[in-house]
Amino acid sequence: EIVLTQSPGTLSLSPGERATLSCRASQSVSGNYLAWYQQKPSQAPRLLIYRASNRATGIPDRFGGSGSGTDFTLTIIGLEPEDFAIYFCHQYGSSPLTFGGGTKVEIK
Amino acid sequence: QVQVEQSGAEVKKPGASVKVSCKASGYSFTTYGISWVRQAPGQGLEWMGWISAYNGNTNYVQKFQGRVTMTTDTSTGTAYMEVRSLRSDDTAVYYCARDHPTAPGNRALDYWGQGTLVTVSS
């Protein structure tokens, strides 16, 4: 099973700032099948990025994904008020599918 | 547009069973699969398993094998997940999400249901 470790656990930033979230896998993610999701309280996760760097339909271009192998990054350039949420990475290249523990982006 | 609608909240006693439904619309149901993911209160996401709406094949996480059954009804475009022998630590929001048709993964989970809260309490 691939273990995904996200850091930091919490990121305290102000609107307009840049957020950099990390996701490290315990072994290489097949096909770079790594996704990022945003989750707000009492809502289902929302797909942001798939295959490490591809934005999902309707996702603003301030969200960007990068990385390969075992190290992946989600960058949010110019935080908007609606971006304060929890972000999860997810590998879907090998079974069992696994998720990281999440990074909370909170308002400073 | 693609929509995934889940059944409502449930309260169950320990040892009971629960069956959650997940109705998909806006796409061809049998050309995708469905994964089930749960989230305990204040916790992260846990993948439970997958079912193909194409051929009915399933893939369960080992810890749930024997206690979870996933099925589909292609005539109504609905997936179901039954969890038996419920325990207090099964209290969670259960989500279904659209997945690959022939194997779990290989595509990101792009459309999710709104979640179903299952509370297990005596």
Short mmCIF file of C-alpha atoms in Angstrom, two decimals:
data_model
loop_
_atom_site.label_atom_id
_atom_site.label_comp_id
_atom_site.label_asym_id
_atom_site.label_seq_id
_atom_site.Cartn_x
_atom_site.Cartn_y
_atom_site.Cartn_z
CA GLU A 1 0.00 0.00 0.00
CA ILE A 2 1.29 3.45 -0.92
CA VAL A 3 1.32 5.80 2.07
CA LEU A 4 0.90 9.49 1.24
CA THR A 5 2.30 12.02 3.69
CA GLN A 6 1.12 15.61 3.37
CA SER A 7 2.87 18.63 4.79
CA PRO A 8 2.40 20.93 6.46
CA GLY A 9 -0.59 19.86 8.49
CA THR A 10 -1.83 23.44 8.65
CA LEU A 11 -0.92 26.45 6.56
CA SER A 12 -1.86 29.90 7.89
CA LEU A 13 -1.92 32.48 5.12
CA SER A 14 -3.62 35.72 4.13
CA PRO A 15 -5.77 36.24 1.04
CA GLY A 16 -3.61 37.02 -1.96
CA GLU A 17 -0.68 34.97 -0.72
CA ARG A 18 0.77 31.85 -2.34
CA ALA A 19 0.16 28.42 -0.86
CA THR A 20 2.51 25.51 -1.43
CA LEU A 21 1.31 22.09 -0.30
CA SER A 22 3.42 18.95 -0.39
CA CYS A 23 2.51 15.29 -0.84
CA ARG A 24 5.18 12.61 -0.53
CA ALA A 25 4.54 8.98 -1.45
CA SER A 26 6.18 5.97 0.21
CA GLN A 27 6.89 4.55 -3.25
CA SER A 28 6.64 5.79 -6.80
CA VAL A 29 3.11 6.55 -7.96
CA SER A 30 2.37 4.59 -11.09
CA GLY A 31 1.76 6.78 -14.11
CA ASN A 32 1.93 9.84 -11.86
CA TYR A 33 -1.70 9.05 -11.11
CA LEU A 34 -1.84 11.62 -8.32
CA ALA A 35 -4.85 13.85 -7.74
CA TRP A 36 -5.60 16.77 -5.45
CA TYR A 37 -8.99 17.48 -3.88
CA GLN A 38 -10.40 20.43 -1.99
CA GLN A 39 -12.89 19.81 0.80
CA LYS A 40 -14.94 22.37 2.67
CA PRO A 41 -16.94 21.64 5.84
CA SER A 42 -19.92 19.36 5.26
CA GLN A 43 -19.12 19.06 1.57
CA ALA A 44 -17.81 16.24 -0.59
CA PRO A 45 -14.27 16.46 -1.93
CA ARG A 46 -13.92 18.39 -5.18
CA LEU A 47 -11.41 17.28 -7.79
CA LEU A 48 -8.86 20.01 -8.57
CA ILE A 49 -5.91 18.29 -10.26
CA TYR A 50 -5.50 14.87 -11.87
CA ARG A 51 -2.42 13.05 -13.13
CA ALA A 52 -0.23 15.37 -11.07
CA SER A 53 -0.58 18.51 -13.17
CA ASN A 54 -3.86 18.59 -15.10
CA ARG A 55 -6.60 20.91 -13.91
CA ALA A 56 -10.05 19.40 -13.72
CA THR A 57 -12.94 20.98 -15.58
CA GLY A 58 -13.85 24.41 -14.26
CA ILE A 59 -10.87 24.76 -11.91
CA PRO A 60 -9.32 28.24 -11.93
CA ASP A 61 -5.78 28.56 -13.20
CA ARG A 62 -4.52 29.84 -9.84
CA PHE A 63 -4.44 26.13 -8.90
CA GLY A 64 -1.42 24.27 -10.23
CA GLY A 65 0.00 20.81 -9.67
CA SER A 66 3.51 19.55 -10.25
CA GLY A 67 5.82 16.68 -9.41
CA SER A 68 6.43 13.08 -10.33
CA GLY A 69 7.46 9.78 -8.83
CA THR A 70 7.21 10.27 -5.08
CA ASP A 71 7.10 14.05 -4.64
CA PHE A 72 4.14 16.19 -5.63
CA THR A 73 3.12 19.78 -5.00
CA LEU A 74 -0.11 21.74 -5.17
CA THR A 75 0.39 25.49 -5.57
CA ILE A 76 -2.33 28.11 -5.19
CA ILE A 77 -1.21 31.48 -6.51
CA GLY A 78 -3.14 34.36 -4.97
CA LEU A 79 -5.43 32.80 -2.37
CA GLU A 80 -9.07 33.79 -2.68
CA PRO A 81 -11.42 33.73 0.35
CA GLU A 82 -13.12 30.59 -1.01
CA ASP A 83 -9.79 28.70 -1.15
CA PHE A 84 -9.51 28.32 2.61
CA ALA A 85 -10.28 24.65 3.05
CA ILE A 86 -8.66 21.23 3.51
CA TYR A 87 -6.69 19.72 0.64
CA PHE A 88 -6.08 16.02 0.14
CA CYS A 89 -3.76 14.25 -2.25
CA HIS A 90 -4.81 10.86 -3.63
CA GLN A 91 -2.96 8.20 -5.57
CA TYR A 92 -5.00 6.08 -7.93
CA GLY A 93 -2.23 4.30 -9.77
CA SER A 94 -2.26 1.15 -7.70
CA SER A 95 -4.72 -0.66 -5.49
CA PRO A 96 -5.55 -0.04 -2.74
CA LEU A 97 -6.19 3.58 -3.62
CA THR A 98 -4.96 5.82 -0.84
CA PHE A 99 -5.29 9.39 0.39
CA GLY A 100 -3.00 11.70 2.26
CA GLY A 101 -3.96 12.97 5.69
CA GLY A 102 -4.75 16.45 4.41
CA THR A 103 -3.44 20.01 4.71
CA LYS A 104 -5.69 22.67 6.19
CA VAL A 105 -5.26 26.10 4.63
CA GLU A 106 -6.57 28.62 7.15
CA ILE A 107 -6.86 32.37 7.23
CA LYS A 108 -4.03 34.03 9.10
CA GLN B 1 -24.82 17.34 -16.37
CA VAL B 2 -23.36 14.56 -14.25
CA GLN B 3 -25.05 14.14 -10.89
CA VAL B 4 -24.53 11.60 -8.13
CA GLU B 5 -27.22 11.47 -5.46
CA GLN B 6 -26.89 9.41 -2.29
CA SER B 7 -29.48 8.18 0.18
CA GLY B 8 -30.13 9.92 3.47
CA ALA B 9 -28.55 9.66 6.90
CA GLU B 10 -28.91 6.47 8.90
CA VAL B 11 -28.68 5.63 12.60
CA LYS B 12 -27.93 2.01 13.41
CA LYS B 13 -27.21 -0.07 16.47
CA PRO B 14 -23.98 -2.06 16.79
CA GLY B 15 -24.25 -5.37 14.98
CA ALA B 16 -26.84 -4.11 12.50
CA SER B 17 -26.43 -3.60 8.76
CA VAL B 18 -26.81 -0.54 6.57
CA LYS B 19 -27.26 -0.21 2.82
CA VAL B 20 -26.37 3.09 1.16
CA SER B 21 -27.51 3.92 -2.35
CA CYS B 22 -25.83 6.08 -4.97
CA LYS B 23 -27.84 7.12 -8.03
CA ALA B 24 -25.91 8.44 -11.01
CA SER B 25 -27.30 10.47 -13.88
CA GLY B 26 -26.07 12.56 -16.79
CA TYR B 27 -23.71 9.93 -18.16
CA SER B 28 -23.76 6.33 -19.34
CA PHE B 29 -23.71 4.42 -16.07
CA THR B 30 -22.28 1.20 -17.45
CA THR B 31 -19.21 2.88 -18.96
CA TYR B 32 -17.78 3.70 -15.54
CA GLY B 33 -17.21 2.17 -12.14
CA ILE B 34 -18.01 3.43 -8.66
CA SER B 35 -15.63 3.71 -5.74
CA TRP B 36 -16.74 4.05 -2.15
CA VAL B 37 -14.82 6.25 0.28
CA ARG B 38 -15.56 6.96 3.92
CA GLN B 39 -14.59 9.74 6.29
CA ALA B 40 -14.86 9.36 10.05
CA PRO B 41 -15.70 12.57 11.97
CA GLY B 42 -12.80 15.00 11.76
CA GLN B 43 -10.64 12.45 9.96
CA GLY B 44 -9.23 11.86 6.50
CA LEU B 45 -10.53 9.88 3.55
CA GLU B 46 -10.44 6.07 3.41
CA TRP B 47 -11.04 4.12 0.21
CA MET B 48 -13.21 1.06 0.83
CA GLY B 49 -13.45 -0.53 -2.56
CA TRP B 50 -14.78 -0.37 -6.11
CA ILE B 51 -17.38 -1.92 -8.34
CA SER B 52 -17.58 -1.92 -12.10
CA ALA B 53 -20.95 -0.83 -13.45
CA TYR B 54 -19.76 -2.39 -16.72
CA ASN B 55 -19.40 -6.01 -15.59
CA GLY B 56 -20.08 -6.10 -11.83
CA ASN B 57 -16.51 -6.91 -10.85
CA THR B 58 -15.51 -5.75 -7.39
CA ASN B 59 -12.32 -4.94 -5.51
CA TYR B 60 -12.53 -4.51 -1.74
CA VAL B 61 -9.92 -3.27 0.69
CA GLN B 62 -8.84 -6.28 2.71
CA LYS B 63 -10.06 -4.89 6.04
CA PHE B 64 -13.62 -4.72 4.66
CA GLN B 65 -13.70 -8.07 2.87
CA GLY B 66 -16.50 -10.25 4.22
CA ARG B 67 -18.30 -7.33 5.83
CA VAL B 68 -18.98 -5.09 2.82
CA THR B 69 -20.88 -5.86 -0.38
CA MET B 70 -21.07 -3.52 -3.35
CA THR B 71 -23.67 -4.00 -6.05
CA THR B 72 -25.19 -2.12 -8.96
CA ASP B 73 -28.58 -1.94 -10.63
CA THR B 74 -27.88 -0.96 -14.21
CA SER B 75 -31.59 -0.55 -14.98
CA THR B 76 -31.78 2.44 -12.62
CA GLY B 77 -28.15 3.60 -12.72
CA THR B 78 -27.76 3.01 -9.00
CA ALA B 79 -24.90 1.58 -6.96
CA TYR B 80 -25.30 0.17 -3.48
CA MET B 81 -22.98 -0.58 -0.61
CA GLU B 82 -24.02 -2.75 2.31
CA VAL B 83 -21.97 -2.82 5.50
CA ARG B 84 -22.76 -5.57 8.00
CA SER B 85 -21.89 -6.12 11.65
CA LEU B 86 -21.62 -2.38 12.24
CA ARG B 87 -19.37 -1.12 15.02
CA SER B 88 -19.09 2.30 16.60
CA ASP B 89 -15.93 2.99 14.61
CA ASP B 90 -17.94 2.61 11.39
CA THR B 91 -19.55 5.95 12.21
CA ALA B 92 -18.60 8.06 9.22
CA VAL B 93 -19.77 9.88 6.13
CA TYR B 94 -19.81 7.43 3.24
CA TYR B 95 -19.21 8.77 -0.27
CA CYS B 96 -19.56 7.20 -3.69
CA ALA B 97 -17.58 8.57 -6.61
CA ARG B 98 -17.29 7.83 -10.32
CA ASP B 99 -14.30 5.67 -11.20
CA HIS B 100 -12.76 3.60 -14.00
CA PRO B 101 -14.98 0.92 -15.58
CA THR B 102 -12.60 -2.04 -15.56
CA ALA B 103 -10.32 -1.56 -12.56
CA PRO B 104 -10.16 0.69 -9.52
CA GLY B 105 -8.10 3.79 -10.13
CA ASN B 106 -6.55 4.65 -13.48
CA ARG B 107 -8.76 7.71 -13.44
CA ALA B 108 -9.29 10.28 -10.73
CA LEU B 109 -12.56 10.24 -8.82
CA ASP B 110 -14.18 13.14 -10.61
CA TYR B 111 -17.84 13.21 -9.52
CA TRP B 112 -18.81 12.52 -5.92
CA GLY B 113 -22.08 12.05 -4.17
CA GLN B 114 -22.98 14.42 -1.35
CA GLY B 115 -22.22 11.79 1.27
CA THR B 116 -24.34 9.71 3.63
CA LEU B 117 -23.79 9.97 7.37
CA VAL B 118 -24.03 6.60 9.08
CA THR B 119 -24.09 6.78 12.86
CA VAL B 120 -23.58 3.59 14.84
CA SER B 121 -24.70 3.94 18.43
CA SER B 122 -26.42 1.89 21.05
#
